[in-house]
Amino acid sequence: MNVLLNPLEWLDILRWQDIADILIVAYLIYRLLLMIRGTRTAQMLIGLFVVVGGYFVAQRFELYILSWVIRNLLGYLFLTILVIFHPEIRRMLAQVGQNTFFRHFYGIEKSQVIDEIVRSTEWLSSRRIGALMVIERGIGLKPFINSGVTVEAEISKELLSSIFISGAPLHDGAAIIKDNRLVAAACFLPLTLSSDISQELGTRHRAAIGVTEETDAVVVIVSEETGSVSIAVAGEITRHLTSSELKRVLKNLLGGISETQPRKVSRLSKLSRSAQKAQE
Ligand SMILES: Nc1ncnc2c1ncn2[C@@H]1O[C@H](COP(=O)(O)OP(=O)(O)OP(=O)(O)O)[C@@H](O)[C@H]1O
């Protein structure tokens, strides 16, 4: 195909499929950029572009050894991308599966679990008992479940609360909820390495953010120091929630409305309003 055609000639040979093709690819790139914006993946992607750019420069100036080295490196590019971006790829695929259309096939009913979680956080927060509750969504949490102690029990405010009482054998670590059941406690989660997080937040909050960077889980945190309740999702934390705010956000995230994008504290009211509308 002659790429030096003038714009009118281009219009002549362009099929509707080509336009659809371009729009789909542009949309996918846009979604990808949205997903990685502000994350360490964005920095890695820039690094990758620098290497690819280096290759073209080396070719242009006939630097044969450098070209050879970069060409061999790029040979592993596909594998490298899979390894570097595997959390994003998993999250992206899970988001596709969580699309409202697909939800109709497996309809998640979590309202009772949400009530028990909220009642438990109220109880824990009023007594300043630290807690970390991870709720599995699309992406399996098996490695984290395996790091703790199997529980396999029906969720109740009493059970959840008693797990975190200081000195209880399972209080240290995270409780994991899967398919409306408490499956494990005392689980170890990966800590986030992000430097954007407030210095006030210690390892409990860092672990909550860490697991949401790698998976699409929703994490509820009660601070032992302040009693403050927070929620973490998609690598973002929203702090100082009241019980009704927590309930609304959990309903929004687990109860049917697709909300998997990173959110910030300032988005809470918007999030809550949309959840409220959905309830009406
Ligand atoms: N990687 C981890 N996985 C699971 N739980 C963890 C992890 N790291 C710390 N925790 C939990 O957090 C507790 C320590 O919390 P720490 O005081 O350091 O954090 P914090 O964010 O300041 O929370 P708080 O506001 O409750 O004090 C540990 O006793 C443990 O229960």
Short mmCIF file of C-alpha atoms and ligand atoms in Angstrom, two decimals:
data_model
loop_
_atom_site.label_atom_id
_atom_site.label_comp_id
_atom_site.label_asym_id
_atom_site.label_seq_id
_atom_site.Cartn_x
_atom_site.Cartn_y
_atom_site.Cartn_z
CA MET A 1 0.00 0.00 0.00
CA ASN A 2 1.32 3.44 -0.94
CA VAL A 3 1.43 5.41 2.32
CA LEU A 4 2.12 8.69 0.51
CA LEU A 5 -1.44 9.04 -0.75
CA ASN A 6 -3.17 12.36 -0.20
CA PRO A 7 -6.03 12.47 2.37
CA LEU A 8 -8.78 12.24 -0.27
CA GLU A 9 -7.22 9.13 -1.81
CA TRP A 10 -7.04 7.63 1.67
CA LEU A 11 -10.78 8.20 2.10
CA ASP A 12 -11.38 6.33 -1.15
CA ILE A 13 -9.57 3.18 -0.13
CA LEU A 14 -10.59 3.16 3.55
CA ARG A 15 -13.22 0.51 4.36
CA TRP A 16 -15.66 0.80 7.31
CA GLN A 17 -13.86 -2.19 8.85
CA ASP A 18 -10.60 -0.16 8.87
CA ILE A 19 -12.30 2.68 10.74
CA ALA A 20 -13.81 0.24 13.26
CA ASP A 21 -10.40 -1.39 13.59
CA ILE A 22 -8.66 1.91 14.31
CA LEU A 23 -11.35 2.99 16.81
CA ILE A 24 -11.18 -0.32 18.72
CA VAL A 25 -7.37 -0.24 18.95
CA ALA A 26 -7.42 3.45 19.97
CA TYR A 27 -10.00 2.67 22.69
CA LEU A 28 -7.95 -0.29 23.99
CA ILE A 29 -4.80 1.86 24.15
CA TYR A 30 -6.78 4.61 25.92
CA ARG A 31 -8.10 2.12 28.53
CA LEU A 32 -4.60 0.72 29.00
CA LEU A 33 -3.14 4.17 29.56
CA LEU A 34 -5.94 5.02 32.02
CA MET A 35 -5.23 1.83 33.92
CA ILE A 36 -1.49 2.38 34.26
CA ARG A 37 -1.58 6.17 34.75
CA GLY A 38 0.37 7.12 37.87
CA THR A 39 1.53 3.57 38.58
CA ARG A 40 5.03 2.11 38.51
CA THR A 41 3.98 0.31 35.31
CA ALA A 42 3.87 3.69 33.56
CA GLN A 43 7.51 4.28 34.51
CA MET A 44 8.45 0.81 33.25
CA LEU A 45 6.63 1.47 30.00
CA ILE A 46 8.66 4.66 29.52
CA GLY A 47 11.83 2.59 30.15
CA LEU A 48 10.68 0.11 27.52
CA PHE A 49 10.10 2.92 24.98
CA VAL A 50 13.60 4.24 25.70
CA VAL A 51 15.08 0.80 24.90
CA VAL A 52 13.03 0.51 21.69
CA GLY A 53 14.01 4.10 20.77
CA GLY A 54 17.65 3.20 21.49
CA TYR A 55 17.37 0.38 18.98
CA PHE A 56 16.20 2.69 16.19
CA VAL A 57 18.93 5.22 17.02
CA ALA A 58 21.56 2.43 17.01
CA GLN A 59 20.24 1.27 13.61
CA ARG A 60 20.22 4.78 12.22
CA PHE A 61 23.85 5.44 13.20
CA GLU A 62 24.94 1.91 12.30
CA LEU A 63 26.08 0.98 15.82
CA TYR A 64 26.10 -2.74 15.07
CA ILE A 65 26.99 -4.15 18.49
CA LEU A 66 24.43 -1.99 20.32
CA SER A 67 21.78 -2.92 17.73
CA TRP A 68 22.62 -6.59 18.18
CA VAL A 69 22.37 -6.36 21.99
CA ILE A 70 19.03 -4.50 21.92
CA ARG A 71 17.63 -6.77 19.19
CA ASN A 72 18.39 -9.81 21.32
CA LEU A 73 16.87 -8.13 24.35
CA LEU A 74 13.73 -7.29 22.39
CA GLY A 75 13.49 -10.94 21.41
CA TYR A 76 12.32 -11.54 24.95
CA LEU A 77 10.01 -8.53 24.85
CA PHE A 78 6.78 -10.50 24.82
CA LEU A 79 7.83 -12.55 27.85
CA THR A 80 9.11 -9.43 29.60
CA ILE A 81 5.79 -7.66 29.04
CA LEU A 82 3.88 -10.65 30.41
CA VAL A 83 6.06 -10.75 33.53
CA ILE A 84 6.14 -7.00 34.15
CA PHE A 85 2.48 -6.36 33.45
CA HIS A 86 0.93 -9.53 34.82
CA PRO A 87 -1.01 -7.75 37.64
CA GLU A 88 -2.48 -5.27 35.12
CA ILE A 89 -3.30 -8.03 32.62
CA ARG A 90 -5.07 -10.02 35.35
CA ARG A 91 -6.96 -6.95 36.50
CA MET A 92 -7.93 -6.05 32.94
CA LEU A 93 -9.27 -9.54 32.18
CA ALA A 94 -11.15 -9.60 35.49
CA GLN A 95 -12.73 -6.25 34.60
CA VAL A 96 -13.98 -7.69 31.33
CA GLY A 97 -15.53 -10.58 33.28
CA GLN A 98 -17.14 -8.16 35.72
CA ASN A 99 -18.90 -6.29 32.98
CA THR A 100 -22.58 -5.71 33.81
CA PHE A 101 -23.55 -8.00 30.91
CA PHE A 102 -21.64 -10.98 32.36
CA ARG A 103 -22.87 -10.27 35.89
CA HIS A 104 -26.36 -11.43 34.94
CA PHE A 105 -24.96 -14.93 34.56
CA TYR A 106 -23.56 -15.28 38.04
CA GLY A 107 -25.54 -12.58 39.98
CA ILE A 108 -23.63 -11.75 43.15
CA GLU A 109 -25.81 -11.47 46.26
CA LYS A 110 -23.70 -10.07 49.05
CA SER A 111 -26.01 -7.79 50.98
CA GLN A 112 -25.99 -9.97 54.11
CA VAL A 113 -22.20 -10.26 54.08
CA ILE A 114 -21.95 -6.49 53.69
CA ASP A 115 -24.24 -5.95 56.71
CA GLU A 116 -22.14 -8.29 58.86
CA ILE A 117 -18.89 -6.63 57.77
CA VAL A 118 -20.24 -3.16 58.49
CA ARG A 119 -21.59 -4.18 61.91
CA SER A 120 -18.27 -5.83 62.74
CA THR A 121 -16.23 -2.75 61.72
CA GLU A 122 -18.53 -0.56 63.88
CA TRP A 123 -17.84 -2.82 66.85
CA LEU A 124 -14.09 -3.04 66.19
CA SER A 125 -13.70 0.66 65.45
CA SER A 126 -15.49 1.74 68.65
CA ARG A 127 -13.03 -0.39 70.64
CA ARG A 128 -9.98 0.53 68.56
CA ILE A 129 -9.28 -3.04 67.56
CA GLY A 130 -7.23 -3.22 64.37
CA ALA A 131 -8.65 -5.33 61.53
CA LEU A 132 -7.95 -6.24 57.92
CA MET A 133 -10.72 -7.91 55.87
CA VAL A 134 -10.11 -8.87 52.24
CA ILE A 135 -13.08 -9.65 50.00
CA GLU A 136 -12.31 -11.71 46.92
CA ARG A 137 -13.93 -10.69 43.62
CA GLY A 138 -12.90 -11.88 40.15
CA ILE A 139 -9.27 -12.71 40.83
CA GLY A 140 -8.55 -15.67 43.13
CA LEU A 141 -6.66 -15.01 46.37
CA LYS A 142 -5.38 -18.56 46.79
CA PRO A 143 -1.73 -17.70 47.50
CA PHE A 144 -2.81 -15.34 50.29
CA ILE A 145 -5.43 -17.78 51.63
CA ASN A 146 -2.74 -20.46 51.78
CA SER A 147 -0.47 -18.19 53.82
CA GLY A 148 -2.98 -18.15 56.68
CA VAL A 149 -5.16 -20.54 58.66
CA THR A 150 -8.21 -22.11 57.02
CA VAL A 151 -11.50 -21.14 58.68
CA GLU A 152 -14.35 -21.98 56.22
CA ALA A 153 -17.24 -20.51 58.16
CA GLU A 154 -20.38 -18.48 57.60
CA ILE A 155 -19.79 -14.76 58.03
CA SER A 156 -21.20 -13.09 61.10
CA LYS A 157 -20.41 -9.89 62.95
CA GLU A 158 -19.49 -11.95 66.01
CA LEU A 159 -17.08 -14.26 64.19
CA LEU A 160 -15.35 -11.46 62.28
CA SER A 161 -15.00 -9.31 65.36
CA SER A 162 -13.68 -12.04 67.63
CA ILE A 163 -10.95 -12.94 65.14
CA PHE A 164 -9.31 -9.53 65.52
CA ILE A 165 -9.46 -9.21 69.31
CA SER A 166 -5.95 -8.58 70.49
CA GLY A 167 -4.33 -11.75 71.74
CA ALA A 168 -6.68 -14.07 69.82
CA PRO A 169 -4.64 -16.71 67.96
CA LEU A 170 -5.74 -15.46 64.50
CA HIS A 171 -5.77 -11.70 65.09
CA ASP A 172 -2.44 -11.02 63.40
CA GLY A 173 -2.85 -10.64 59.62
CA ALA A 174 -5.82 -10.51 57.28
CA ALA A 175 -9.15 -12.34 57.19
CA ILE A 176 -10.21 -13.38 53.68
CA ILE A 177 -13.82 -13.59 52.52
CA LYS A 178 -14.69 -15.60 49.45
CA ASP A 179 -18.12 -16.59 48.07
CA ASN A 180 -19.84 -15.08 51.12
CA ARG A 181 -17.79 -17.19 53.53
CA LEU A 182 -14.87 -16.48 55.78
CA VAL A 183 -12.28 -18.82 54.28
CA ALA A 184 -9.09 -17.94 56.15
CA ALA A 185 -7.56 -15.70 58.80
CA ALA A 186 -4.07 -14.62 59.86
CA CYS A 187 -3.14 -14.32 56.18
CA PHE A 188 -0.08 -12.47 54.98
CA LEU A 189 -0.52 -9.87 52.25
CA PRO A 190 2.06 -8.16 50.03
CA LEU A 191 2.98 -4.64 51.16
CA THR A 192 2.70 -1.82 48.65
CA LEU A 193 5.97 -0.20 47.65
CA SER A 194 4.27 3.03 46.63
CA SER A 195 5.81 6.22 47.95
CA ASP A 196 2.57 8.19 47.49
CA ILE A 197 1.08 6.86 50.71
CA SER A 198 0.68 9.00 53.80
CA GLN A 199 3.44 8.55 56.36
CA GLU A 200 0.75 8.05 59.02
CA LEU A 201 -0.15 4.71 57.50
CA GLY A 202 1.72 1.66 58.73
CA THR A 203 2.00 -1.89 57.52
CA ARG A 204 -1.67 -2.83 58.01
CA HIS A 205 -2.78 -0.16 55.55
CA ARG A 206 0.19 -0.85 53.25
CA ALA A 207 -0.75 -4.53 53.13
CA ALA A 208 -4.35 -3.58 52.27
CA ILE A 209 -3.20 -1.38 49.38
CA GLY A 210 -0.60 -3.98 48.30
CA VAL A 211 -3.12 -6.77 47.74
CA THR A 212 -5.41 -4.46 45.76
CA GLU A 213 -2.53 -3.54 43.44
CA GLU A 214 -2.15 -7.18 42.47
CA THR A 215 -5.80 -8.24 42.49
CA ASP A 216 -9.29 -6.74 42.21
CA ALA A 217 -10.07 -7.52 45.87
CA VAL A 218 -11.82 -5.01 48.13
CA VAL A 219 -10.19 -4.51 51.53
CA VAL A 220 -11.73 -3.03 54.67
CA ILE A 221 -9.31 -1.74 57.29
CA VAL A 222 -9.91 -0.69 60.88
CA SER A 223 -7.05 1.25 62.42
CA GLU A 224 -5.96 0.13 65.85
CA GLU A 225 -4.42 3.53 66.50
CA THR A 226 -7.39 5.74 65.60
CA GLY A 227 -10.36 3.41 65.11
CA SER A 228 -10.73 4.95 61.64
CA VAL A 229 -12.29 2.76 58.94
CA SER A 230 -10.85 2.73 55.41
CA ILE A 231 -11.44 0.85 52.20
CA ALA A 232 -8.81 -0.05 49.61
CA VAL A 233 -9.47 -1.02 46.02
CA ALA A 234 -7.36 -0.98 42.86
CA GLY A 235 -4.32 0.37 44.73
CA GLU A 236 -6.20 3.35 46.19
CA ILE A 237 -7.31 3.90 49.76
CA THR A 238 -10.30 5.91 50.97
CA ARG A 239 -10.04 6.77 54.64
CA HIS A 240 -12.23 7.92 57.54
CA LEU A 241 -15.47 6.32 56.39
CA THR A 242 -18.64 6.36 58.48
CA SER A 243 -20.64 3.13 58.69
CA SER A 244 -23.22 4.33 56.21
CA GLU A 245 -20.52 5.43 53.77
CA LEU A 246 -18.77 2.06 54.12
CA LYS A 247 -22.04 0.25 53.47
CA ARG A 248 -22.80 2.33 50.41
CA VAL A 249 -19.33 1.89 48.94
CA LEU A 250 -19.35 -1.87 49.62
CA LYS A 251 -22.77 -2.18 48.00
CA ASN A 252 -21.46 -0.25 45.07
CA LEU A 253 -18.36 -2.42 44.73
CA LEU A 254 -19.87 -5.81 45.48
CA GLY A 255 -23.55 -5.49 44.95
CA GLY A 256 -23.91 -5.15 41.20
CA ILE A 257 -22.63 -1.79 39.93
CA SER A 258 -19.35 -2.21 38.10
CA GLU A 259 -16.80 0.05 39.81
CA THR A 260 -13.29 -1.26 39.36
CA GLN A 261 -11.34 1.87 38.51
CA PRO A 262 -8.95 3.41 41.01
CA ARG A 263 -10.72 6.00 43.12
CA LYS A 264 -9.61 8.76 45.42
CA VAL A 265 -11.04 10.14 48.65
CA SER A 266 -12.63 13.02 46.73
CA ARG A 267 -14.60 10.51 44.66
CA LEU A 268 -16.31 9.02 47.67
CA SER A 269 -19.33 11.29 47.65
CA LYS A 270 -19.84 10.67 43.91
CA LEU A 271 -19.43 6.94 44.49
CA SER A 272 -21.87 6.99 47.36
CA ARG A 273 -24.41 9.00 45.40
CA SER A 274 -24.35 6.55 42.49
CA ALA A 275 -24.71 3.63 44.90
CA GLN A 276 -27.63 5.40 46.55
CA LYS A 277 -29.30 5.97 43.18
CA ALA A 278 -28.92 2.29 42.38
CA GLN A 279 -30.66 1.39 45.63
CA GLU A 280 -33.63 3.69 44.95
N1 LIG B 1 1.85 -7.97 55.30
C1 LIG B 1 0.84 -8.05 56.15
N2 LIG B 1 -0.20 -8.88 55.90
C2 LIG B 1 -1.24 -8.95 56.74
N3 LIG B 1 -1.35 -8.24 57.87
C3 LIG B 1 -0.35 -7.40 58.17
C4 LIG B 1 0.78 -7.26 57.32
N4 LIG B 1 1.60 -6.34 57.87
C5 LIG B 1 1.01 -5.93 59.01
N5 LIG B 1 -0.17 -6.55 59.19
C6 LIG B 1 -1.10 -6.38 60.31
O1 LIG B 1 -0.95 -5.03 60.76
C7 LIG B 1 -0.52 -5.01 62.10
C8 LIG B 1 0.47 -3.92 62.31
O2 LIG B 1 -0.12 -2.74 62.00
P1 LIG B 1 0.68 -1.35 62.02
O3 LIG B 1 0.43 -0.68 63.33
O4 LIG B 1 2.08 -1.52 61.58
O5 LIG B 1 -0.06 -0.66 60.82
P2 LIG B 1 -0.93 0.64 60.70
O6 LIG B 1 -1.24 0.75 59.24
O7 LIG B 1 -0.27 1.79 61.39
O8 LIG B 1 -2.29 0.24 61.42
P3 LIG B 1 -2.95 0.82 62.76
O9 LIG B 1 -3.55 2.16 62.36
O10 LIG B 1 -3.97 -0.22 63.06
O11 LIG B 1 -1.87 0.94 63.80
C9 LIG B 1 0.12 -6.37 62.35
O12 LIG B 1 -0.01 -6.73 63.71
C10 LIG B 1 -0.69 -7.28 61.44
O13 LIG B 1 -1.87 -7.72 62.10
#
